[in-house]
XYZ file of C-alpha atoms in Angstrom:
710
model
C 14.553 -34.362 -16.222
C 11.896 -36.427 -14.502
C 8.581 -34.991 -13.492
C 5.207 -36.395 -12.546
C 2.329 -35.223 -14.712
C -0.505 -35.082 -12.204
C -3.490 -33.323 -13.740
C -6.841 -32.907 -12.073
C -9.969 -31.239 -13.413
C -12.335 -29.568 -10.978
C -15.875 -28.221 -11.342
C -16.228 -24.440 -11.546
C -15.814 -22.831 -8.131
C -14.108 -19.749 -6.848
C -10.479 -20.566 -6.183
C -10.448 -19.321 -2.612
C -13.215 -21.671 -1.529
C -11.848 -24.441 -3.727
C -8.896 -24.569 -1.338
C -11.046 -25.442 1.637
C -13.460 -27.808 -0.042
C -11.278 -29.580 -2.637
C -7.595 -28.845 -1.942
C -7.089 -32.140 -0.186
C -6.638 -33.597 -3.681
C -3.268 -31.856 -3.815
C -0.284 -32.742 -1.650
C 1.109 -29.258 -1.131
C 3.348 -29.935 1.824
C 7.119 -30.008 1.414
C 9.341 -32.702 2.796
C 10.416 -32.367 6.414
C 13.333 -30.043 6.988
C 14.330 -27.957 9.949
C 12.934 -24.475 10.288
C 16.448 -23.105 10.456
C 17.310 -24.607 7.064
C 14.320 -23.159 5.250
C 13.381 -20.002 7.141
C 13.242 -16.854 5.061
C 15.044 -13.887 6.514
C 12.807 -10.870 7.040
C 13.812 -7.572 8.545
C 11.376 -5.610 10.656
C 9.479 -3.148 8.472
C 7.028 -0.358 9.186
C 3.613 -0.967 7.676
C 0.226 0.752 7.733
C -2.564 -0.971 9.633
C -6.137 -0.028 8.618
C -9.148 -0.542 10.874
C -12.754 -0.033 9.805
C -14.879 1.372 12.639
C -18.652 1.703 13.121
C -20.067 4.011 15.767
C -23.688 4.175 16.971
C -25.476 6.105 19.703
C -27.699 4.734 22.462
C -30.641 4.519 20.056
C -28.671 2.506 17.508
C -28.293 5.384 15.054
C -24.966 5.812 13.242
C -22.733 8.642 14.428
C -21.177 10.388 11.436
C -19.628 13.606 12.792
C -16.554 12.279 14.586
C -13.039 13.468 13.777
C -9.681 11.749 14.024
C -9.094 13.280 17.442
C -12.266 11.634 18.778
C -10.789 8.132 18.498
C -8.302 6.203 20.603
C -6.620 3.006 19.376
C -4.585 0.582 21.449
C -2.607 -2.258 19.874
C -1.694 -4.895 22.465
C -2.318 -2.254 25.096
C -0.035 0.316 23.466
C -1.615 3.615 22.435
C -1.138 4.295 18.717
C -1.055 7.559 16.821
C -3.819 7.683 14.223
C -2.216 8.957 11.025
C -4.944 8.082 8.486
C -8.616 9.040 8.795
C -11.589 8.740 6.465
C -15.342 9.091 6.942
C -17.817 7.269 4.692
C -21.577 7.735 4.660
C -24.088 5.794 2.581
C -26.584 8.291 1.157
C -29.710 6.171 0.857
C -31.551 8.891 -1.034
C -29.069 8.778 -3.903
C -27.719 5.261 -3.258
C -24.213 6.676 -3.368
C -21.394 6.326 -0.882
C -20.183 9.789 0.116
C -16.526 10.099 1.014
C -16.404 13.219 3.170
C -12.638 13.037 3.426
C -12.118 13.229 -0.326
C -11.141 10.489 -2.801
C -10.018 7.350 -1.014
C -6.722 5.601 -1.719
C -8.316 2.502 -0.187
C -11.231 2.221 -2.617
C -11.282 -1.587 -2.559
C -12.119 -1.398 1.141
C -15.219 0.708 0.573
C -17.386 -1.451 -1.656
C -19.827 -3.259 0.608
C -19.555 -7.044 0.603
C -22.117 -9.245 2.373
C -22.165 -12.977 3.009
C -25.500 -14.478 4.018
C -24.593 -17.526 6.125
C -27.442 -19.929 6.895
C -26.734 -22.334 9.741
C -28.988 -25.371 9.249
C -27.170 -27.313 11.959
C -27.845 -25.343 15.115
C -31.301 -24.187 14.103
C -34.991 -25.089 14.114
C -37.808 -25.312 11.591
C -39.361 -21.977 12.477
C -35.953 -20.342 12.610
C -35.059 -21.546 9.117
C -38.284 -20.159 7.691
C -37.732 -16.827 9.440
C -34.113 -16.689 8.268
C -35.177 -17.160 4.673
C -37.839 -14.461 5.011
C -35.358 -12.069 6.627
C -32.736 -12.654 3.920
C -35.233 -11.948 1.141
C -36.316 -8.768 2.934
C -32.672 -7.723 3.151
C -32.183 -8.266 -0.578
C -35.371 -6.368 -1.441
C -35.021 -3.358 0.868
C -31.459 -2.894 2.105
C -29.029 -4.082 -0.553
C -27.769 -1.347 -2.861
C -27.004 -1.863 -6.580
C -23.245 -1.731 -6.043
C -23.274 -4.146 -3.085
C -21.835 -7.606 -3.616
C -23.631 -10.503 -1.919
C -22.673 -14.143 -1.455
C -24.582 -17.068 0.066
C -23.309 -19.983 2.158
C -24.944 -22.645 4.276
C -23.735 -25.087 6.886
C -25.116 -28.559 7.561
C -23.619 -31.499 9.406
C -23.708 -33.665 6.272
C -22.700 -31.212 3.538
C -20.499 -29.114 5.833
C -19.915 -25.538 4.631
C -21.323 -24.998 1.143
C -20.776 -21.984 -1.091
C -23.999 -21.488 -3.067
C -23.195 -18.108 -4.626
C -19.952 -16.150 -4.510
C -19.879 -12.387 -4.120
C -21.869 -10.872 -6.965
C -23.821 -7.720 -7.736
C -26.371 -9.841 -9.596
C -28.858 -9.813 -6.747
C -31.475 -11.722 -8.727
C -29.180 -14.745 -8.752
C -28.693 -14.408 -5.005
C -32.444 -14.223 -4.515
C -32.944 -17.446 -6.472
C -30.511 -19.232 -4.180
C -32.247 -18.021 -1.027
C -35.704 -18.826 -2.379
C -34.556 -22.391 -3.080
C -33.833 -22.960 0.603
C -36.589 -24.895 2.353
C -37.245 -26.869 5.459
C -35.847 -29.855 3.566
C -32.388 -28.355 4.175
C -32.912 -29.061 7.837
C -32.491 -32.791 7.144
C -28.748 -32.202 7.119
C -28.653 -30.427 10.465
C -26.521 -31.560 13.356
C -28.736 -33.013 16.052
C -28.231 -31.118 19.289
C -27.065 -33.855 21.622
C -26.904 -31.469 24.524
C -30.598 -32.065 25.301
C -29.938 -35.787 25.720
C -26.868 -35.024 27.781
C -28.692 -32.595 30.050
C -31.584 -35.030 30.516
C -29.259 -37.791 31.680
C -27.426 -35.454 34.041
C -30.313 -33.603 35.672
C -33.434 -35.542 34.766
C -34.909 -32.339 33.296
C -36.437 -32.052 29.841
C -35.316 -28.739 28.252
C -36.297 -27.549 24.778
C -33.232 -26.163 23.060
C -32.893 -24.291 19.809
C -32.215 -27.226 17.556
C -35.110 -29.319 18.889
C -37.645 -26.599 19.664
C -41.122 -28.107 19.929
C -39.880 -31.693 19.874
C -41.028 -34.017 22.656
C -37.981 -35.626 24.215
C -38.057 -39.182 25.493
C -38.724 -40.082 29.073
C -36.473 -42.297 31.123
C -36.770 -45.878 29.872
C -38.549 -44.984 26.633
C -37.245 -46.418 23.375
C -36.530 -43.899 20.580
C -34.203 -43.818 17.604
C -32.053 -41.306 19.487
C -31.367 -43.756 22.294
C -29.795 -47.241 22.187
C -32.271 -49.995 23.004
C -29.866 -52.717 24.073
C -26.563 -52.618 25.887
C -27.244 -49.096 27.134
C -26.571 -47.759 30.580
C -27.293 -44.259 31.875
C -23.615 -43.398 32.126
C -22.946 -44.649 28.576
C -25.898 -42.690 27.161
C -24.629 -39.569 28.881
C -21.077 -40.093 27.627
C -22.224 -40.897 24.065
C -24.425 -37.796 23.846
C -21.659 -35.561 25.099
C -19.073 -37.011 22.716
C -21.359 -36.700 19.679
C -22.099 -33.093 20.572
C -18.378 -32.431 20.864
C -17.698 -33.815 17.383
C -20.376 -31.644 15.771
C -19.258 -28.484 17.555
C -15.607 -29.075 16.677
C -16.523 -29.624 13.042
C -18.615 -26.462 12.941
C -15.984 -24.182 14.487
C -13.268 -25.649 12.249
C -15.235 -24.959 9.067
C -16.049 -21.424 10.175
C -12.367 -20.914 10.995
C -11.449 -22.150 7.510
C -14.011 -19.761 6.049
C -12.442 -16.906 8.020
C -8.991 -17.835 6.719
C -10.348 -17.627 3.174
C -11.889 -14.227 3.844
C -8.429 -12.766 4.467
C -7.738 -13.081 0.751
C -10.837 -11.215 -0.398
C -9.967 -7.498 -0.673
C -11.881 -5.041 1.469
C -14.164 -5.360 4.453
C -16.696 -8.196 4.585
C -19.997 -8.343 6.481
C -21.387 -11.746 7.493
C -25.073 -11.960 8.375
C -25.341 -15.203 10.317
C -28.767 -16.810 10.706
C -28.409 -19.303 13.555
C -29.615 -20.208 17.019
C -26.004 -20.684 18.038
C -23.939 -23.366 19.751
C -25.413 -23.881 23.236
C -23.274 -22.289 25.921
C -23.160 -25.562 27.859
C -21.489 -27.446 24.985
C -18.576 -25.019 25.082
C -18.322 -23.910 28.702
C -20.127 -26.701 30.517
C -23.429 -26.984 32.308
C -21.976 -25.819 35.632
C -24.556 -27.744 37.621
C -23.899 -30.315 40.337
C -23.813 -33.609 38.430
C -23.470 -37.267 39.297
C -20.219 -38.799 38.069
C -20.255 -42.521 37.381
C -17.384 -44.970 37.591
C -17.554 -46.308 34.013
C -14.584 -48.642 34.502
C -16.578 -50.838 36.860
C -19.583 -51.140 34.571
C -21.957 -50.394 37.473
C -23.990 -47.372 38.446
C -21.745 -46.216 41.264
C -21.893 -42.533 42.128
C -18.464 -41.302 43.099
C -18.951 -37.624 43.928
C -20.666 -34.361 43.136
C -18.845 -32.062 40.670
C -19.176 -29.000 38.491
C -18.908 -29.362 34.698
C -16.727 -26.571 33.316
C -16.982 -27.697 29.726
C -14.655 -29.152 27.147
C -11.252 -27.478 27.022
C -10.611 -28.683 23.459
C -13.831 -27.052 22.236
C -12.943 -23.881 24.110
C -9.495 -23.733 22.494
C -10.871 -24.353 18.997
C -13.693 -21.894 19.588
C -11.162 -19.201 20.573
C -9.096 -20.027 17.473
C -12.212 -19.508 15.354
C -12.852 -16.143 16.987
C -9.275 -15.012 16.370
C -9.478 -16.080 12.726
C -12.701 -14.115 12.277
C -11.343 -11.013 13.981
C -8.227 -10.984 11.797
C -10.097 -11.501 8.501
C -11.377 -7.920 8.096
C -14.880 -9.264 8.593
C -17.801 -8.310 10.813
C -20.433 -10.802 11.948
C -24.021 -9.716 12.533
C -25.742 -12.657 14.222
C -29.520 -12.896 14.022
C -30.723 -15.412 16.598
C -33.303 -17.749 15.070
C -34.281 -19.192 18.455
C -38.016 -19.890 18.746
C -38.627 -17.811 21.859
C -42.241 -18.919 22.291
C -41.220 -22.544 22.830
C -38.208 -21.901 25.075
C -39.702 -19.672 27.754
C -38.132 -20.607 31.083
C -35.336 -22.659 29.520
C -31.952 -22.145 31.116
C -30.027 -19.656 28.949
C -26.960 -21.876 29.250
C -28.735 -24.390 27.053
C -29.226 -21.873 24.263
C -26.809 -20.330 21.817
C -27.344 -16.648 22.483
C -24.076 -16.235 24.367
C -21.918 -17.839 21.678
C -23.597 -15.723 18.990
C -22.906 -12.630 21.077
C -19.209 -13.473 21.428
C -18.853 -14.103 17.683
C -20.505 -10.754 16.914
C -18.709 -8.663 19.520
C -15.294 -10.176 18.751
C -15.550 -9.057 15.131
C -16.994 -5.618 15.835
C -20.488 -6.634 14.787
C -23.728 -6.873 16.695
C -26.017 -9.585 18.080
C -29.756 -9.399 17.393
C -31.783 -11.559 19.721
C -35.183 -12.083 18.099
C -35.498 -13.075 14.452
C -39.154 -11.979 14.448
C -37.893 -8.364 14.551
C -35.731 -8.894 11.477
C -36.907 -5.693 9.744
C -35.544 -3.529 12.566
C -32.388 -5.657 12.812
C -31.620 -5.388 9.119
C -32.191 -1.642 9.176
C -29.602 -1.382 11.952
C -27.193 -3.487 9.909
C -27.793 -1.149 6.985
C -26.996 1.876 9.140
C -23.907 0.302 10.671
C -22.423 -0.921 7.403
C -23.345 2.196 5.434
C -21.686 4.725 7.745
C -18.181 4.017 8.944
C -14.710 5.373 9.528
C -11.337 4.077 8.391
C -8.537 4.632 10.895
C -4.907 3.956 10.081
C -1.780 3.704 12.199
C 1.759 2.471 11.623
C 3.193 -0.657 13.233
C 6.517 -2.450 13.259
C 5.722 -5.515 11.191
C 7.315 -8.600 12.695
C 7.319 -12.030 11.062
C 6.439 -14.002 14.166
C 2.770 -14.927 13.591
C 1.733 -13.439 16.951
C -1.811 -12.272 17.602
C -2.395 -8.577 18.370
C -5.434 -7.331 20.263
C -6.988 -4.077 19.048
C -9.179 -1.817 21.180
C -10.889 1.222 19.654
C -12.711 3.804 21.774
C -14.488 7.086 21.097
C -13.807 9.964 23.437
C -17.389 11.197 23.240
C -19.529 9.614 25.992
C -22.589 7.491 25.252
C -21.304 5.963 22.028
C -20.935 2.305 21.075
C -17.888 1.495 18.943
C -17.659 -1.622 16.768
C -14.327 -2.631 15.219
C -12.297 -5.765 14.647
C -10.714 -7.095 17.815
C -7.309 -8.086 16.481
C -4.993 -9.415 13.767
C -2.095 -11.817 13.244
C 1.442 -10.812 12.357
C 2.799 -12.484 9.208
C 5.131 -15.459 9.530
C 7.685 -17.226 7.382
C 6.659 -19.924 4.925
C 8.257 -22.790 6.848
C 5.948 -21.973 9.769
C 2.790 -22.085 7.662
C 0.139 -24.693 8.366
C -1.055 -26.941 5.551
C -4.091 -24.757 4.883
C -1.911 -21.622 4.896
C 0.377 -23.173 2.308
C -2.685 -23.836 0.175
C -3.850 -20.253 0.656
C -0.411 -19.069 -0.374
C -1.020 -20.788 -3.716
C -4.463 -19.168 -3.911
C -2.899 -15.780 -3.285
C -0.364 -16.234 -6.072
C -2.949 -17.558 -8.507
C -5.832 -15.187 -7.882
C -4.500 -11.852 -6.729
C -2.859 -9.369 -9.046
C -1.157 -7.975 -5.957
C -0.013 -10.764 -3.666
C -0.724 -10.403 0.048
C 2.253 -12.546 1.048
C 5.071 -11.097 -1.032
C 5.669 -9.780 -4.512
C 6.130 -12.759 -6.864
C 8.256 -12.805 -9.989
C 6.284 -12.129 -13.166
C 6.959 -14.045 -16.377
C 5.573 -13.629 -19.920
C 2.959 -16.035 -21.225
C 0.742 -16.656 -24.246
C -2.431 -18.746 -24.643
C -3.691 -19.997 -28.016
C -6.963 -21.709 -28.989
C -7.223 -24.513 -31.513
C -9.459 -27.456 -32.375
C -8.913 -31.114 -33.163
C -11.802 -32.583 -35.110
C -14.795 -30.974 -33.353
C -13.235 -30.504 -29.908
C -11.700 -27.182 -28.802
C -8.483 -26.756 -26.825
C -6.038 -24.147 -25.562
C -2.257 -24.270 -25.386
C -0.323 -22.251 -22.786
C 3.348 -21.305 -23.135
C 5.570 -19.433 -20.691
C 9.236 -18.501 -20.568
C 11.298 -18.634 -17.370
C 14.482 -16.543 -17.724
C 17.374 -18.556 -16.278
C 18.830 -15.722 -14.201
C 15.467 -15.041 -12.557
C 14.340 -18.622 -12.085
C 17.560 -19.213 -10.168
C 15.948 -17.424 -7.200
C 13.214 -20.062 -7.085
C 15.270 -23.174 -7.720
C 14.867 -26.078 -5.341
C 14.366 -29.819 -5.211
C 10.667 -29.578 -4.366
C 8.992 -27.365 -6.976
C 5.483 -27.276 -8.362
C 3.950 -25.730 -11.455
C 0.198 -25.210 -11.312
C -1.786 -24.183 -14.384
C -5.232 -22.696 -13.753
C -7.970 -21.565 -16.131
C -10.720 -19.170 -14.961
C -13.922 -18.232 -16.715
C -15.356 -14.699 -16.786
C -16.883 -15.264 -13.324
C -13.458 -16.102 -11.850
C -14.524 -19.722 -11.398
C -12.021 -22.492 -12.021
C -12.733 -24.587 -15.097
C -9.392 -26.382 -15.368
C -6.450 -26.954 -13.101
C -3.324 -29.076 -13.519
C -0.147 -29.606 -11.567
C 3.391 -30.838 -12.194
C 6.044 -31.500 -9.551
C 9.724 -31.369 -10.433
C 13.283 -30.733 -9.325
C 14.779 -27.394 -10.408
C 18.277 -27.950 -8.984
C 19.564 -29.621 -12.142
C 18.189 -27.245 -14.758
C 20.370 -26.800 -17.839
C 21.835 -23.445 -18.805
C 19.723 -20.965 -20.713
C 16.060 -19.989 -20.575
C 13.450 -22.525 -19.495
C 10.107 -23.019 -21.264
C 6.946 -24.669 -20.005
C 3.740 -25.538 -21.857
C 0.353 -27.011 -21.065
C -2.506 -28.217 -23.236
C -6.110 -28.730 -22.185
C -9.612 -28.986 -23.639
C -12.151 -26.206 -23.093
C -15.617 -25.280 -24.270
C -16.115 -22.116 -26.286
C -15.835 -18.978 -24.177
C -13.522 -16.333 -22.767
C -10.894 -17.393 -20.237
C -8.041 -16.127 -18.085
C -5.069 -18.457 -17.753
C -2.393 -18.481 -15.077
C 0.703 -20.533 -14.486
C 2.025 -20.465 -10.926
C 5.504 -21.718 -10.074
C 6.292 -22.226 -6.399
C 9.162 -23.503 -4.296
C 7.529 -25.716 -1.664
C 10.477 -25.275 0.686
C 10.768 -21.481 0.745
C 7.416 -20.298 -0.573
C 8.983 -18.123 -3.248
C 6.752 -17.951 -6.302
C 6.372 -16.741 -9.853
C 3.237 -16.027 -11.870
C 2.456 -15.758 -15.567
C -0.958 -14.813 -16.967
C -2.735 -14.393 -20.301
C -6.272 -14.285 -21.706
C -7.749 -16.366 -24.504
C -10.984 -16.546 -26.505
C -12.135 -20.003 -27.605
C -14.633 -20.096 -30.472
C -16.917 -22.924 -31.499
C -15.521 -25.375 -34.012
C -16.200 -24.373 -37.622
C -19.310 -25.975 -39.130
C -18.510 -25.330 -42.792
C -15.606 -23.857 -44.733
C -12.110 -22.808 -43.657
C -11.030 -21.735 -40.177
C -7.673 -20.251 -39.218
C -6.472 -20.288 -35.599
C -4.177 -17.726 -33.948
C -0.620 -18.744 -34.894
C 2.241 -19.751 -32.627
C 5.270 -17.547 -33.305
C 8.608 -19.249 -32.647
C 12.195 -18.054 -32.668
C 15.565 -19.847 -32.537
C 17.486 -19.885 -29.256
C 20.867 -21.482 -28.608
C 20.587 -22.514 -24.958
C 16.863 -22.768 -24.378
C 15.243 -25.962 -23.049
C 11.801 -27.309 -22.163
C 10.822 -28.711 -18.799
C 7.651 -29.851 -20.540
C 7.565 -30.400 -24.281
C 5.152 -28.322 -26.410
C 1.980 -30.119 -27.539
C 2.238 -31.990 -30.858
C -0.568 -29.896 -32.363
C 2.204 -27.369 -33.066
C 4.882 -29.417 -34.865
C 8.327 -27.811 -35.040
C 11.897 -28.627 -34.022
C 11.635 -28.042 -30.287
C 15.371 -28.508 -29.795
C 16.004 -25.366 -31.875
C 12.900 -23.158 -31.646
C 10.937 -21.700 -28.751
C 7.661 -19.747 -28.372
C 8.011 -16.016 -28.902
C 6.705 -14.428 -25.700
C 9.136 -11.465 -25.463
C 9.771 -8.496 -27.797
C 12.027 -9.223 -30.753
C 15.515 -7.809 -30.876
C 15.695 -4.973 -33.477
C 18.157 -6.837 -35.683
C 15.870 -9.887 -36.094
C 15.452 -10.609 -39.819
C 12.840 -13.347 -39.711
C 10.627 -15.373 -37.402
C 8.826 -18.660 -37.877
C 5.165 -19.355 -37.351
C 3.031 -22.485 -36.882
C -0.415 -21.863 -38.393
C -3.333 -24.313 -38.180
C -6.092 -24.221 -40.806
C -9.096 -26.529 -40.365
C -11.837 -27.134 -42.901
C -15.250 -28.741 -42.965
C -17.606 -29.503 -45.829
C -14.761 -29.109 -48.324
C -13.059 -31.978 -50.102
C -9.311 -31.551 -50.685
C -9.173 -27.739 -50.539
C -6.396 -25.844 -52.307
C -5.387 -23.409 -49.559
C -3.478 -20.225 -50.418
C -2.035 -18.023 -47.649
C -1.108 -14.349 -47.465
C -0.204 -11.998 -44.616
C 0.066 -8.326 -43.706
C 1.436 -6.284 -40.836
C -0.048 -3.188 -39.195
C 2.061 -1.120 -36.791
C -0.011 0.130 -33.832
C 1.993 3.357 -33.454
C 2.957 5.891 -36.072
C 1.008 5.494 -39.318
C -1.611 3.192 -37.835
C -4.045 1.404 -40.092
C -1.606 1.197 -42.984
C -0.894 -2.351 -44.082
C 2.769 -3.235 -44.530
C 3.540 -5.706 -47.333
C 4.724 -8.907 -45.695
C 6.663 -11.681 -47.382
C 5.942 -15.203 -46.137
C 7.185 -18.562 -47.331
C 6.055 -22.072 -46.499
C 8.893 -24.015 -44.908
C 6.845 -27.152 -44.290
C 3.254 -28.387 -44.085
C 1.533 -31.289 -42.375
C -1.835 -32.963 -42.738
C -3.788 -33.847 -39.582
C -7.188 -35.148 -40.602
C -9.245 -32.158 -41.756
C -6.530 -29.719 -40.670
C -3.492 -28.446 -42.555
C -0.617 -27.197 -40.422
C 1.819 -24.740 -42.008
C 5.313 -23.873 -40.839
C 5.837 -20.359 -42.212
C 8.741 -17.961 -42.370
C 7.959 -14.261 -41.984
C 10.393 -11.518 -42.948
C 10.897 -8.876 -40.232
C 14.087 -7.166 -41.469
C 13.810 -3.394 -41.587
C 10.750 -3.130 -39.334
C 10.714 -0.194 -36.913
C 10.433 -0.724 -33.170
C 6.946 -0.938 -31.731
C 3.981 -3.297 -31.585
C 2.502 -4.985 -34.639
C -0.650 -6.832 -35.603
C 0.135 -9.787 -37.845
C -2.819 -10.878 -40.010
C -3.067 -14.125 -41.949
C -5.566 -14.780 -44.739
C -6.529 -18.181 -46.137
C -8.473 -18.794 -49.348
C -9.559 -21.982 -51.040
C -9.019 -21.653 -54.784
C -11.646 -24.344 -55.413
C -14.436 -22.734 -53.407
C -15.442 -19.286 -52.107
C -14.396 -20.198 -48.546
C -12.084 -17.750 -46.749
C -10.691 -17.351 -43.234
C -8.500 -14.962 -41.238
C -6.580 -14.991 -37.965
C -4.188 -12.633 -36.227
C -1.669 -12.272 -33.438
C 0.612 -9.558 -32.087
C 4.316 -9.148 -31.473
C 6.645 -6.254 -30.731
C 10.150 -5.136 -31.612
C 12.397 -3.510 -29.025
C 14.008 -0.108 -29.378
C 17.656 -0.409 -30.284
C 18.717 1.447 -27.118
C 16.527 -0.800 -24.950
C 18.085 -3.901 -26.392
C 21.527 -2.604 -25.517
C 20.829 -1.941 -21.856
C 18.536 -4.979 -21.391
C 15.435 -2.994 -20.460
C 12.098 -3.140 -22.177
C-alpha cells in the first residue's frame, strides 16, 4: 500500500488558531466530485437552541428579576416557545456566580471567557495608550479569579496575532498587555480614506488613524503621494483601492476568528479596542463627487455622482457580522477615537458606526469615549455577570441557512442584548476550505465533537530514548468492521501531540487509500522526538470525501534521559494475530516480527496463556552491565496490593549502543479477569544500579468475550 509520509512540525499554539494562521501548510481539500456523489444523508432532527441574554435598564444597570414569561423569542420571524430558562448573577461580594434556577446542565456556558482584541490598524497613538490603560484596569478591577482571558492584536503587517489563549493566569495576561507599546502602531494599516476624501472634496479631515497628523496640501510632495507620473484621478483611485484591500483583509481575519470561536465551548466576550473602519470606506462618502474619465488620460469631468461605497466590502462586512453573531460571542467595542482632535469632522469619516453595528449585531454594546473606560468596563462587568439562558427547540436542517434571532422583554423600558442569529449545519461536501480545516480541529481537540460523533479507537503512547534524545511512539488499532465505515480513496491520518497547556508541539500527516485494505484489523504507528514533559496524543483519521472521522487518544510522560546507571522504559506489549496488518510499520526501536505480532491495545481474551513484551533498558556510566530482569503483577480489583508471582523468559535480546532491548514472554494463564499492573525490575549484578518500569493491561470477563462486549 502506497502512502506519502508528509510530516510537519509546528511551534506551540492552540490548535483552533493554528488552523487560521498555519493550516495553509496542509492540503485538506478532497478531489473534485459532484455534491450528489458525496453528500451525506441527514434527516431533520429536533435540537435545543440556547441563547444567552443580557438585560439592562435605562441607567445601564442589569435587570435580574425577569422570568421565562417575560421574554419573547422569534426565529426567522416565527415565535418560539421558551422551554429552558436559567438566571445567573455574579455576586461581586463573594466572587461567586449564583445560579438562581438551581444547578445548570449547561455549566460550560457559564464560565466567563474574555478576549481582549487590540486593533493597531484602525487606531491612533493616543487611542493605543488609552486601550492599554483600560485593559490593565479591567484586569485589576473587573476580572474574577475564575474568569478566563485571552489577548489578540491586529496589524496590517502581522495580521491577527494570538498573544495569549484563554487562561485564568491573569498575571500572564497582564504581562502581554504591558508589553504593548506605541511601537506596535508601526504595523498599522494606513487609513487611505483621508487621501481619498482630500482628492474628492479638497477638504482636509482628521480621521481616527491619522489623528493629529498634518495632511499634505495639493501639489505637496510626501511619501504618501507619488511624485512622478501622478494625476489627481490616479491618486484618488490608488487611495481608494489601497483602503479597500486593508478593509477586506481586516474583515476576513475577524471572520476567521469568529469561525474559530464556534469551537470554543461556552459564551465568549470580546472587548475590542479600536477606532473602527470609517463608515465611508464601507458605505461610501455619499457626497457629490467629480468623476474623471481615466481611459482618456486627461482631467475631463464627466458628471456629478453619489458614492454609495464598495459592494464587495459591504458583502464581506455582512459576512463577518453573521460569523460573529453565530459564534456565541458578544463584542463590546470601546472607541479609541481621539475626540479632541476630531471635533467637527464628518462622522462618516470615523469608525463609530461600524463599531456600533459589530456590537449590536452580537448583542453587545458600543462605548463611544475611551477616556471614560472605568465606567465602560463597569458596565461590561454588569452585563456579563448577570444574564439569562433561554432555550427553545428547532427543526435542525442541514442546509447551512442563516437564521435571524430577535429577543424582546415584555417589561417596558428595558434594553435586551442577545446574539442576532446562527447558521444551520450543512453536509461535509458543502464545507468551505476553512470549514474542512475546522472539522479536523473539532475531531482533534474536542472530546465531544460539534459536527458528529466520531468513531473511537484504542491507542497507547510510550516514551523511550535513543542516546540522549527522548522520543514517543504511538500505536492504534483500527477494527476492520468499524473502519469499513470510513473507507475511501482520499483518507488522511493526522497525529497531534499537545502539552499541558493544550498547545501543539508536534503534528504529522499521512495520506492514503483505504479502498484496498486487506482483511483483518489495521494498525497504525507514529514515532516522534519530544522534550521531557507530560503530553496528550491524538490520532485523527478522516475521509476527505465524506467527512466521517475516527479519533484515538492517550497520555504519556516523557522523562529526561538517564545521567548515570540503568533506566527501564515502559514496555510495548504485543500479541499474535492471524489477519492483522500495518498501514504504517512500527518504529525499529521496538524490534519484533511485525508480520505476526501487533501492539496490545485491547483487553486480553480470558483464555490467553502468554503475551510478549519488548522492553528497552538503557545505561550510562556503566561498562558492559550484566542485566537481570524480574517481574510481578498486581491486580487492581479484589486483593489489591498483593504481588502475583510472574514467570518471564527472554526470547531474544538486541544491543543498540548503550541500550539493551529484550523480547520477553510473560505467562498469563490462570489470571482472573480485571485490570493488572505489570512491573519490571532490572538490576546490574556488577554494580548497585537498579531500575523499574511498569504498564497496564486487562483481561476480559469470560461472558464478555462470548458476546463481544467489553
